[in-house]
Coordinates of C-alpha atoms in Angstrom, one line a residue:
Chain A
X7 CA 126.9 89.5 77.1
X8 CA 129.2 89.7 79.9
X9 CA 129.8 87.1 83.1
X10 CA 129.9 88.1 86.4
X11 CA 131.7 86.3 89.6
X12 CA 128.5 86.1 92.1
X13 CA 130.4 84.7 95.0
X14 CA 132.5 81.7 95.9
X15 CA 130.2 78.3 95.8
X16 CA 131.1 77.4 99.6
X17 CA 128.8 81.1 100.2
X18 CA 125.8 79.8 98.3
X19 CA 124.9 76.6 99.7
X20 CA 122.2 74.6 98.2
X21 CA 119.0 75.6 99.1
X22 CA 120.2 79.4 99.6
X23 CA 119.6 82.5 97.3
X24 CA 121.9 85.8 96.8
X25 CA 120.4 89.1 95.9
X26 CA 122.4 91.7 93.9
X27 CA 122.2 94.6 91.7
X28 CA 123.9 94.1 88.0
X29 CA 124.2 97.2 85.9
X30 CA 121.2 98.6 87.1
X31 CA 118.9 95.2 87.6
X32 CA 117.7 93.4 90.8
X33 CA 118.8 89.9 90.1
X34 CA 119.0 87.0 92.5
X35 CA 121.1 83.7 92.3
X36 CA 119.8 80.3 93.5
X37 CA 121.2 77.3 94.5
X38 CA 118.9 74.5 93.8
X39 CA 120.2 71.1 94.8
X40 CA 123.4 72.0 93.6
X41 CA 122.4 74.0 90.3
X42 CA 122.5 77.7 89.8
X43 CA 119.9 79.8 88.5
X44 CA 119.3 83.3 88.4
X45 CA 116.2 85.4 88.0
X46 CA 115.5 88.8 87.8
X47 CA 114.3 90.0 91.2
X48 CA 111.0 91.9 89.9
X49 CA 107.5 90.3 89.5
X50 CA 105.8 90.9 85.9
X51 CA 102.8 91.7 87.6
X52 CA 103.1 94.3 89.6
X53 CA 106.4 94.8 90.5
X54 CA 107.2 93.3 93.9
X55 CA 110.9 91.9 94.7
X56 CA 110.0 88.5 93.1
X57 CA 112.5 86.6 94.5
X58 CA 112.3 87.4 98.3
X59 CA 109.2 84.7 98.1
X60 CA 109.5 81.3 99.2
X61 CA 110.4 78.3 97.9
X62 CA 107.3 75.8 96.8
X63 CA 106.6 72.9 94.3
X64 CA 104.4 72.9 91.7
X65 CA 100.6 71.6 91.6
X66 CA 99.1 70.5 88.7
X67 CA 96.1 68.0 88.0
X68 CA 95.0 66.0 85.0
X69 CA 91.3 65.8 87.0
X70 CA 89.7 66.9 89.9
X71 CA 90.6 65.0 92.5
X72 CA 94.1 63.5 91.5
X73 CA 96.9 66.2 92.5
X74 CA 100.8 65.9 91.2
X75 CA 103.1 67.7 93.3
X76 CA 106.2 68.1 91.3
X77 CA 109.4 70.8 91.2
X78 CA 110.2 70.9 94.9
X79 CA 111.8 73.8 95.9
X80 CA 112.2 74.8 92.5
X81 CA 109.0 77.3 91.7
X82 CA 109.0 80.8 93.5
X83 CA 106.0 82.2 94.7
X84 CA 105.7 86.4 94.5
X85 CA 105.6 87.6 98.4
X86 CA 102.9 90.0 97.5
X87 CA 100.1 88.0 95.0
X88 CA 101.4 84.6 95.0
X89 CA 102.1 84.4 91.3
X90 CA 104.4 81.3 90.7
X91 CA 107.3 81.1 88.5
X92 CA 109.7 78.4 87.6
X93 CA 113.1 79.3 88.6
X94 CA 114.5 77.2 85.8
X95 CA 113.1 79.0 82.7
X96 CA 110.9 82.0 84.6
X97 CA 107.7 81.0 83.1
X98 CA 104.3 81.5 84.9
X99 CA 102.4 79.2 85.8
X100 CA 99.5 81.5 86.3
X101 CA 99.4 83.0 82.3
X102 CA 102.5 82.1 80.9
X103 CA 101.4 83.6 77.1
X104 CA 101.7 87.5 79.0
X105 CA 103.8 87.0 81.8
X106 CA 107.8 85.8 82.2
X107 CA 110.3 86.7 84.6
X108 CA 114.0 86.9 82.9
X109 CA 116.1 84.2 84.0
X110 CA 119.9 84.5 83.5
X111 CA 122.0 81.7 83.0
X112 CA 124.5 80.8 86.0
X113 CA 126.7 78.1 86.7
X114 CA 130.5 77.3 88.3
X115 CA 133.6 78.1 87.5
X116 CA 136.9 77.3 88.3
X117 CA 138.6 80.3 90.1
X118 CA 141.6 79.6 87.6
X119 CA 139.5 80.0 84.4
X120 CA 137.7 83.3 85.9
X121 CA 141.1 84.9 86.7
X122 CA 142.7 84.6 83.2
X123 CA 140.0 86.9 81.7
X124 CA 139.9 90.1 81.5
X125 CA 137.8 91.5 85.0
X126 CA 136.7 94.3 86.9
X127 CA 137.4 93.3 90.2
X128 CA 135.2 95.1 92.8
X129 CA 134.6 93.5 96.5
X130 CA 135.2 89.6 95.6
X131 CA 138.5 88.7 95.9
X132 CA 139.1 85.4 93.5
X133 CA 141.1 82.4 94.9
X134 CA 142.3 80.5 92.0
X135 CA 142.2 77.7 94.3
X136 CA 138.4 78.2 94.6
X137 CA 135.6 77.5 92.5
X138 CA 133.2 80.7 91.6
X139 CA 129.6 81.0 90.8
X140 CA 129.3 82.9 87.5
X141 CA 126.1 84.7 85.8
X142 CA 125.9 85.6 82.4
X143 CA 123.7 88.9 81.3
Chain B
X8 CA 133.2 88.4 77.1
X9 CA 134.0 90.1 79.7
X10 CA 134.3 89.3 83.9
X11 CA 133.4 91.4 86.2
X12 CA 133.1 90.9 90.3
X13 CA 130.0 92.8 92.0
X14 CA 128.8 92.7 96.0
X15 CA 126.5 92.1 97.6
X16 CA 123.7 94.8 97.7
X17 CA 120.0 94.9 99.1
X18 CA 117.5 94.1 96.7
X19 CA 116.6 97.2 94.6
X20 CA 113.8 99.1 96.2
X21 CA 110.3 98.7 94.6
X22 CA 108.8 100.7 91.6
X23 CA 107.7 104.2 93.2
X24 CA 104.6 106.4 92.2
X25 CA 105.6 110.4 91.9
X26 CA 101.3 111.1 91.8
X27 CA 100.0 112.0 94.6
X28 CA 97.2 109.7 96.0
X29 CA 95.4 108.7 98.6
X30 CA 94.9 105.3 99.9
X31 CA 91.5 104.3 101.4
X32 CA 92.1 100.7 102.6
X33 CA 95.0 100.7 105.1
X34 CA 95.0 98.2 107.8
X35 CA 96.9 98.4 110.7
X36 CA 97.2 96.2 113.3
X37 CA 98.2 95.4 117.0
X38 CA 101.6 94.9 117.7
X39 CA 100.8 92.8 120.6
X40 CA 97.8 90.9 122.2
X41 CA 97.4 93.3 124.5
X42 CA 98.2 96.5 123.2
X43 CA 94.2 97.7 123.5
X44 CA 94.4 97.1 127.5
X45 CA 95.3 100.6 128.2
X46 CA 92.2 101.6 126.3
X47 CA 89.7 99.0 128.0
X48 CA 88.3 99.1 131.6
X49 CA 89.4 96.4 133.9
X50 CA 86.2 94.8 134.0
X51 CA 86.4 94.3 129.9
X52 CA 90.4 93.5 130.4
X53 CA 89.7 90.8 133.3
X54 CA 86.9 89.6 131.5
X55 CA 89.3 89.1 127.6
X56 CA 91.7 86.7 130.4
X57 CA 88.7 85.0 131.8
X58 CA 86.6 84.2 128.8
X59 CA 87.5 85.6 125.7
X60 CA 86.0 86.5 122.7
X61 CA 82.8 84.9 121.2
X62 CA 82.2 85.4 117.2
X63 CA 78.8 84.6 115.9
X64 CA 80.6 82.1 113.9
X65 CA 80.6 78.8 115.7
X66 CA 83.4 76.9 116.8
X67 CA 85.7 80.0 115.2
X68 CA 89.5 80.4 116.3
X69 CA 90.8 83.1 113.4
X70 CA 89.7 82.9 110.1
X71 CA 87.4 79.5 108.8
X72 CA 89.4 79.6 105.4
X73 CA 93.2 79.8 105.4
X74 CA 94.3 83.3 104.1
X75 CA 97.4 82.2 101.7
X76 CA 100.2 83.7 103.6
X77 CA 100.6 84.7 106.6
X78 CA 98.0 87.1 108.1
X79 CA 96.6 87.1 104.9
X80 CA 99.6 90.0 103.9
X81 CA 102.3 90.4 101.6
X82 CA 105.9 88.3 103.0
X83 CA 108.1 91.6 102.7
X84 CA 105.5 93.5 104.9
X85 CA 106.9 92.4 108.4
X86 CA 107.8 94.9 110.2
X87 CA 112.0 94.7 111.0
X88 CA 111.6 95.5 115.1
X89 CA 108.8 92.7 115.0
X90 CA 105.4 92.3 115.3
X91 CA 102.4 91.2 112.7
X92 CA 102.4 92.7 109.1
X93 CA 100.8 96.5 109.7
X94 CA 101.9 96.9 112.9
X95 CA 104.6 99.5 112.8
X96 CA 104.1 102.9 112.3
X97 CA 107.5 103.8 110.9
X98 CA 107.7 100.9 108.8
X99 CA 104.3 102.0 107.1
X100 CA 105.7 104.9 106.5
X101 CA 108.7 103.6 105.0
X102 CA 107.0 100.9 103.0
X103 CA 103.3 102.2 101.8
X104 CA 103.2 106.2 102.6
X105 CA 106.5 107.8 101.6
X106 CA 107.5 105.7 98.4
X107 CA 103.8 106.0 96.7
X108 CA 103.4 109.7 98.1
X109 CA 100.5 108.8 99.7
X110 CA 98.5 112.5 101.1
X111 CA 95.6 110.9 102.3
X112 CA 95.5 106.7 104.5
X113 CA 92.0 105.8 105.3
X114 CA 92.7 103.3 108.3
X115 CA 90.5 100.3 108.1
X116 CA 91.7 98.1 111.6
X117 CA 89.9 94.4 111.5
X118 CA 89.7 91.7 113.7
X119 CA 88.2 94.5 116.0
X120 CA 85.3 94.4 118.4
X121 CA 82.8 94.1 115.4
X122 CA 80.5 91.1 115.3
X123 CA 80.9 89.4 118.6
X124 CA 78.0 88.2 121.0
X125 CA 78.6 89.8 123.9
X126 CA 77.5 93.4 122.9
X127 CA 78.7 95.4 125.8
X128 CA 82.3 93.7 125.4
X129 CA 82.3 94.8 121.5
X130 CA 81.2 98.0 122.7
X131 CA 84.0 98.5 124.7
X132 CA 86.5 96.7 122.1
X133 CA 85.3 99.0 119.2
X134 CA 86.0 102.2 121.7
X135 CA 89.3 101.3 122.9
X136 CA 90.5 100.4 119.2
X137 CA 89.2 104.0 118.1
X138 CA 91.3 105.4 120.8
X139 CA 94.2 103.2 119.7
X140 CA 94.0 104.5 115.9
X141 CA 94.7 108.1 117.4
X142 CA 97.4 107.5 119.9
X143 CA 99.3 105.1 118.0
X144 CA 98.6 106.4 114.2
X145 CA 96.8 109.6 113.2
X146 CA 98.2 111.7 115.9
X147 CA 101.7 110.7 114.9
X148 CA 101.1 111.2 111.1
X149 CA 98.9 113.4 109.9
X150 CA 98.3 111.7 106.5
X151 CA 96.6 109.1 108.1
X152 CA 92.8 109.2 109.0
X153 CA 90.4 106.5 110.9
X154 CA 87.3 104.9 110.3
X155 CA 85.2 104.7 113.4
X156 CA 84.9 100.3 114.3
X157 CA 81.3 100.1 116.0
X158 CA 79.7 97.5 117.6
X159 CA 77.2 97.3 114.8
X160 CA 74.7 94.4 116.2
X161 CA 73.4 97.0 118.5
X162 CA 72.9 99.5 116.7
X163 CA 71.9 102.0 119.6
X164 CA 75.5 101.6 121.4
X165 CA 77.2 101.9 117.6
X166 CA 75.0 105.1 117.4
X167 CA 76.0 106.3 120.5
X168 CA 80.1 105.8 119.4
X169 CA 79.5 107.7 116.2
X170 CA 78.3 110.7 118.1
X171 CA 81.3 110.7 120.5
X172 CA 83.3 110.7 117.7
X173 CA 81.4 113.0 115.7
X174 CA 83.7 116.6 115.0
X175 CA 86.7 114.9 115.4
X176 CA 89.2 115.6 112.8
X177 CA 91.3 111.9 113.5
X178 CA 87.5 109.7 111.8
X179 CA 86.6 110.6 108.2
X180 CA 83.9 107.9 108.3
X181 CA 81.9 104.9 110.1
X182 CA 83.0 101.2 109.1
X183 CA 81.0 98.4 109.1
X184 CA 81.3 94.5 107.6
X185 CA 79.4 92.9 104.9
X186 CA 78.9 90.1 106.7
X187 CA 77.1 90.6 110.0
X188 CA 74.1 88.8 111.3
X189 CA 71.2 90.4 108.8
X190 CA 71.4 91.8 105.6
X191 CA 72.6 95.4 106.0
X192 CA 69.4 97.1 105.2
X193 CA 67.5 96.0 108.1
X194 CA 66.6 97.8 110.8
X195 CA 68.6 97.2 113.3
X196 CA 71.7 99.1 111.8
X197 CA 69.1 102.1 111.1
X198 CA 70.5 104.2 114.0
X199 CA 74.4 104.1 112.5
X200 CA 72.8 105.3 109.3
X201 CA 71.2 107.9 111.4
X202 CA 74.2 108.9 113.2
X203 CA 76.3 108.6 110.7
X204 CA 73.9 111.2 108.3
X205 CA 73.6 113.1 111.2
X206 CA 77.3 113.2 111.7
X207 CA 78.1 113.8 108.0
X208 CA 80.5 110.8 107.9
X209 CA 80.5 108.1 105.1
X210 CA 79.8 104.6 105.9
X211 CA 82.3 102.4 104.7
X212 CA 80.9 98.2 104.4
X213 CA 84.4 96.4 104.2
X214 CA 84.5 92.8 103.0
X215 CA 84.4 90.3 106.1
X216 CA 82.8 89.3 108.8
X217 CA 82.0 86.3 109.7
X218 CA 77.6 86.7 110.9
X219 CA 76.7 82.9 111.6
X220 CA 75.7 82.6 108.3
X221 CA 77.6 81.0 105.3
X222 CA 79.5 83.0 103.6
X223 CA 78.1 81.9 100.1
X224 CA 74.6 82.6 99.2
X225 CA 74.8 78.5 98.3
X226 CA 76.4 77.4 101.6
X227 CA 80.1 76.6 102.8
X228 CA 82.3 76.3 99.9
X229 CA 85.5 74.4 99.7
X230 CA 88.6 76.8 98.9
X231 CA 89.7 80.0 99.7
X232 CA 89.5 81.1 96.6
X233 CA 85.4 80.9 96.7
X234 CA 85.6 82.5 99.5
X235 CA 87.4 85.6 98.2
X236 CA 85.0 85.7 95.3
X237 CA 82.6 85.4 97.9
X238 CA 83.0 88.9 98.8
X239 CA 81.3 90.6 95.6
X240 CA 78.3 88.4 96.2
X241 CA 78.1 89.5 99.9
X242 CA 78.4 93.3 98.9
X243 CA 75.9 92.9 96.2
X244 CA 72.9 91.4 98.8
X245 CA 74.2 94.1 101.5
X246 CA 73.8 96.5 99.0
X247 CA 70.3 95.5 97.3
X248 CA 68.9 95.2 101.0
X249 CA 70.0 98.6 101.6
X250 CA 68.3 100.2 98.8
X251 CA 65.5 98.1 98.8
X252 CA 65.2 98.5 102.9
X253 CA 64.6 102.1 102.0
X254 CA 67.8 103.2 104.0
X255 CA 68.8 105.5 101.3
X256 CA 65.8 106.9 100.6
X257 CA 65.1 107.1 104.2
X258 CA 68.7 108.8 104.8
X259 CA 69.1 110.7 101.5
X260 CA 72.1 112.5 102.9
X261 CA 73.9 109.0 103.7
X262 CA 77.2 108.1 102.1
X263 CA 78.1 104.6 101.6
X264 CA 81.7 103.2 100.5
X265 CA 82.2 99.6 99.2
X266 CA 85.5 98.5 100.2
X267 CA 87.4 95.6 98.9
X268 CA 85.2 93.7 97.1
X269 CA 85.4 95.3 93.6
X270 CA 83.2 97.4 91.6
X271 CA 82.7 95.3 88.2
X272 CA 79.6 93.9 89.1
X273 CA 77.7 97.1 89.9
X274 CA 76.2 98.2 86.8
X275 CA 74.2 94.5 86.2
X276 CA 73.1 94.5 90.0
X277 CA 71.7 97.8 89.5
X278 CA 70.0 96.9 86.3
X279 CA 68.8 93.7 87.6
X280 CA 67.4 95.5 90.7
X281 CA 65.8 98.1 88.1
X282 CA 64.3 95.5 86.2
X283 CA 63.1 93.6 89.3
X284 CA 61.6 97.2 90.6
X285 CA 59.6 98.2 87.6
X286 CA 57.6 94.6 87.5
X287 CA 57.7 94.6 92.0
X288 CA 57.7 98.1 92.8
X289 CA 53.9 97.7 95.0
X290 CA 56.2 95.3 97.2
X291 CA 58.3 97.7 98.2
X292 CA 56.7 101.1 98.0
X293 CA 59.0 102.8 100.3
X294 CA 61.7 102.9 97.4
X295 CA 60.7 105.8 95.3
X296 CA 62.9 105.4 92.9
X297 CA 64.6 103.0 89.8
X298 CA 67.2 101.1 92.7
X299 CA 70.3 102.6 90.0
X300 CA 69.6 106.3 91.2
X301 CA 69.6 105.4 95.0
X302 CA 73.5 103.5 94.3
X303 CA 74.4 106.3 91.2
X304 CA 73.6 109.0 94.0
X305 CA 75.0 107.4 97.5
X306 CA 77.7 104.7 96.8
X307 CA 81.3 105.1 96.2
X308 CA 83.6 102.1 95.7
X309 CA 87.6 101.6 96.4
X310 CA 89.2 100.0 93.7
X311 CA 90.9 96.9 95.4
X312 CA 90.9 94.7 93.9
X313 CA 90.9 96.4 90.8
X314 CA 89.1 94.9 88.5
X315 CA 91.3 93.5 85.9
X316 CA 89.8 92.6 82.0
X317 CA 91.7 91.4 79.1
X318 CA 90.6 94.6 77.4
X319 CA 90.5 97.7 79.2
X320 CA 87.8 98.6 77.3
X321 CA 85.6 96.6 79.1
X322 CA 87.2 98.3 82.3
X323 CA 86.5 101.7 81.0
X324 CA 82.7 100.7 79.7
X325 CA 82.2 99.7 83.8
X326 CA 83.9 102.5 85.1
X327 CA 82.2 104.8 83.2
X328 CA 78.2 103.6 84.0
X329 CA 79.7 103.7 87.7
X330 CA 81.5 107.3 87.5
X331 CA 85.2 108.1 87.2
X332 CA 83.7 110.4 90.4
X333 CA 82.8 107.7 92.1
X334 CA 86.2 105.3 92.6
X335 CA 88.7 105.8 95.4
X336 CA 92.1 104.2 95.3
X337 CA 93.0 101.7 97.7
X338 CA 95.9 99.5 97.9
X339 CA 94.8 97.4 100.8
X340 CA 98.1 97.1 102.3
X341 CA 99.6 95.6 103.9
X342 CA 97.7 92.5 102.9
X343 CA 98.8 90.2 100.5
X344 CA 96.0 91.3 97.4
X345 CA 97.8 94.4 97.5
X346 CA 97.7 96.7 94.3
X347 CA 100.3 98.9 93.4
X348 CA 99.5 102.1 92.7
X349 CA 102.1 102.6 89.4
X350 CA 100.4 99.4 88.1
X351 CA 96.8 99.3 88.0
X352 CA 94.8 101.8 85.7
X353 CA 96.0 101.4 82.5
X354 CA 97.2 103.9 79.8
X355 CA 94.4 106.1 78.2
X356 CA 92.9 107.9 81.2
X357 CA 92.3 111.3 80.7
X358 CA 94.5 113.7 83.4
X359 CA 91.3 114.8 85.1
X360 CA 90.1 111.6 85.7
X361 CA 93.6 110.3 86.6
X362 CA 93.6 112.6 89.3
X363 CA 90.1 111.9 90.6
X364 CA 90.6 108.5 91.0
X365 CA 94.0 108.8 93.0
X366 CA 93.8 111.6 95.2
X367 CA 90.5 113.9 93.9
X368 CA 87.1 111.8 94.6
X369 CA 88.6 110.6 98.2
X370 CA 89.5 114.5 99.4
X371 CA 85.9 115.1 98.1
X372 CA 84.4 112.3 100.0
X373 CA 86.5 112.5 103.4
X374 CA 86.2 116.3 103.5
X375 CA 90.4 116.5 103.4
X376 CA 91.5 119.7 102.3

């Protein structure tokens, strides 16, 4: 398992997403009310970019007629069928037995403890003043 | 554990499809309100400012049920120079025809001139958007092929538009709703059958409309979600009034397509009607034969929304009383029910059939060499 520096957190306010390709995988990076979570950017069902849908909350009733709206801004809906995942754990809501979308752990980090490890630095130049937003796959 | 810094890149572009197919449920649609003027006569264009358009459906502004996202289409299907979902050539191209190798787009526009009161205005509507569907898309890519939009409550006028239309290349068939003011058997749509026979075109009976009447056999449900089941149960009277009408065996020649509104149910419908026919058959002496032979012999069906079983056994067991001849491909694009062409018929398909069912059956059917 490796980490990888997403951006700094001042670039991914809450409430914003980041889309970027990781050894090959579409993932995206959240920022929900100040946590971090990452998904893979590819729908289980038939393969549309997942995580380009918007942000909803989750309904759920215990009878007809009495409606809990719950998760705010914390379920993503598929852009193409409208298949809704939890962006915490990447379970379906519609038929979570066959369906999951991979979610990646992410989370901050000071810049100082990202620079002392060994890195590949590409485009993201690390302030060890700043703090970074880190995914582990 | 190791660190390492990536950029930012666009998201990775969807799964692609190296088969050739052919897609037979493509809607395009108006960039702008008035992009058909240039195709209408003053009169009709004065009289759109002046008055408007009048459904059959009362009190109707757009669709009765909500549609689940926007224009009822998939969010990553807006075109980037602007406009609704469907709207841009290029962007088609870019999105539906080059990725999925599409040979062969069967154009299907809605929210055309179909269905409305005044019958000389959706005359003229259904004309001008015919028009529109060569200048603005088959003539600029010859992949893509119209359906004829006729004003089908007067079936003399929507007779008279299939003949214009008749020998040109740019229409590989007639489209009609299942929805319209009668069932689709009666009489009054006798003269598109004609002229359709006559013509050699398929009629294609998309899902929609709105006729005045409810769009359940049990009245006005409460969700969307009835209402898109809704469609199968609309097809299925449409299509028990047209065989048992007599239009098939009047018009033995005709073609028809059921578009969007699956294909699972056909095989009990038909053996329902068969049943029905053998016990009622002096009511209806006109239809010579078992009701399955009329829709074995003159109905194809595009596949979305492909039907979808926990076992695709029971898939194959349906697909194979209907045909593997018999299915054409459709994605519906770019609305949001959209199948993808990599991901719908399972594993266990024989090449032949494969093949059929993509590309083969809708060359066959559309005369597309």
């Amino acid at each position: 398992m490796a980490r990888h520096v997403i951006a700094p957190v001042d670039e991914l306010p809450p409430g914003t997403r980041k889309f970027l390709e990781i050894d090959g995988r579409p993932i995206a990076i959240f920022n929900i009310k100040g946590e971090y979570f990452g998904l893979m950017n590819r729908c289980p069902h038939q393969g549309a970019a997942l995580c380009e849908g918007p942000l909803i909350g989750l309904a759920q009733s215990s009878n007809p007629g009495e409606i809990e709206y719950t998760k705010l801004g914390e379920i993503i809906r598929c852009p193409w069928h409208g298949w809704e995942f939890d962006i915490r754990t990447g379970q379906s809501y519609c038929d979570p037995r066959r369906f999951r979308v991979k979610a990646y752990p992410a989370h901050v980090e000071p810049g100082a403890s990202v620079v002392k490890g060994p890195y590949v630095a590409e485009t993201v130049t690390v302030k060890v003043e700043s703090d970074y937003v880190v995914v582990e796959l | 554990m190791n660190i390492q810094f990536r950029e930012n890149q666009e998201a990775a572009s969807p799964l692609t499809v190296k088969t050739a197919i052919a897609d037979c449920d493509i809607h395009p649609a108006r960039a702008t309100r008035t992009e058909l003027y240039p195709y209408l006569a003053k009169r009709w264009q004065h009289h759109l400012e002046i008055y408007g358009v009048h459904a059959y459906q009362g009190m109707m502004e757009g669709p009765p049920y909500p549609k689940a996202q926007p224009n009822a289409s998939r969010r990553d299907a807006y075109p980037p120079e602007g406009g609704p979902q469907g709207s841009s050539l290029a962007f088609m191209q870019k999105q539906l025809l080059d990725p999925n190798n599409v040979q062969l787009g069967v154009l299907n526009p809605l929210n055309t001139g179909q269905g409305i009161r005044n019958h000389e205005l959706s005359a003229a509507l259904c004309s001008a958007i015919n028009d529109w569907q060569i200048d603005k898309w088959t003539s600029k890519d010859k992949r893509l092929k119209a359906s004829i939009v006729v004003g089908n409550e007067d079936g003399l006028s929507a007779a008279a538009e299939i003949r214009e239309r008749a020998g040109d290349k740019n229409f590989v068939q007639v489209l009609l709703l299942s929805r319209n003011v009668e069932p689709l058997g009666q009489r009054r749509y006798w003269p598109i059958y004609q002229a359709a026979e006559e013509a050699g075109l398929p009629v294609g009976v998309h899902a929609f409309g709105f006729g005045g009447n409810p769009i359940t056999p049990s009245g006005w449900p409460s969700y969307y979600i009835e209402e898109m089941v809704g469609h199968s149960q609309c097809q299925q009277s449409a299509l028990a009034s047209l065989v048992l009408e007599g239009v098939f065996e009047r018009f033995p020649k005709l073609k028809m397509v059921m578009i969007e509104a699956g294909f699972g149910w056909a095989p009990s419908l038909a053996w329902r009607l068969d049943k029905a026919w053998q016990r009622l058959r002096s009511e209806v002496p006109h239809v010579k034969r078992p009701p399955s032979e009329y829709i074995r012999e003159q109905v194809w069906w595009t596949t979305q929304p492909m039907e979808d079983p926990e076992s695709r056994e029971d898939l194959f067991d349906v697909i194979k009383w209907i045909g593997w001849d018999r299915l054409l491909f459709a994605t519906d694009y770019p609305h949001w029910d959209y199948d993808e062409p990599s991901r719908v018929l399972p594993a266990g398909v024989s090449e032949a059939n494969r093949e059929a069912f993509y590309l083969g059956n809708a060359k066959k059917l559309y005369g597309i060499n």
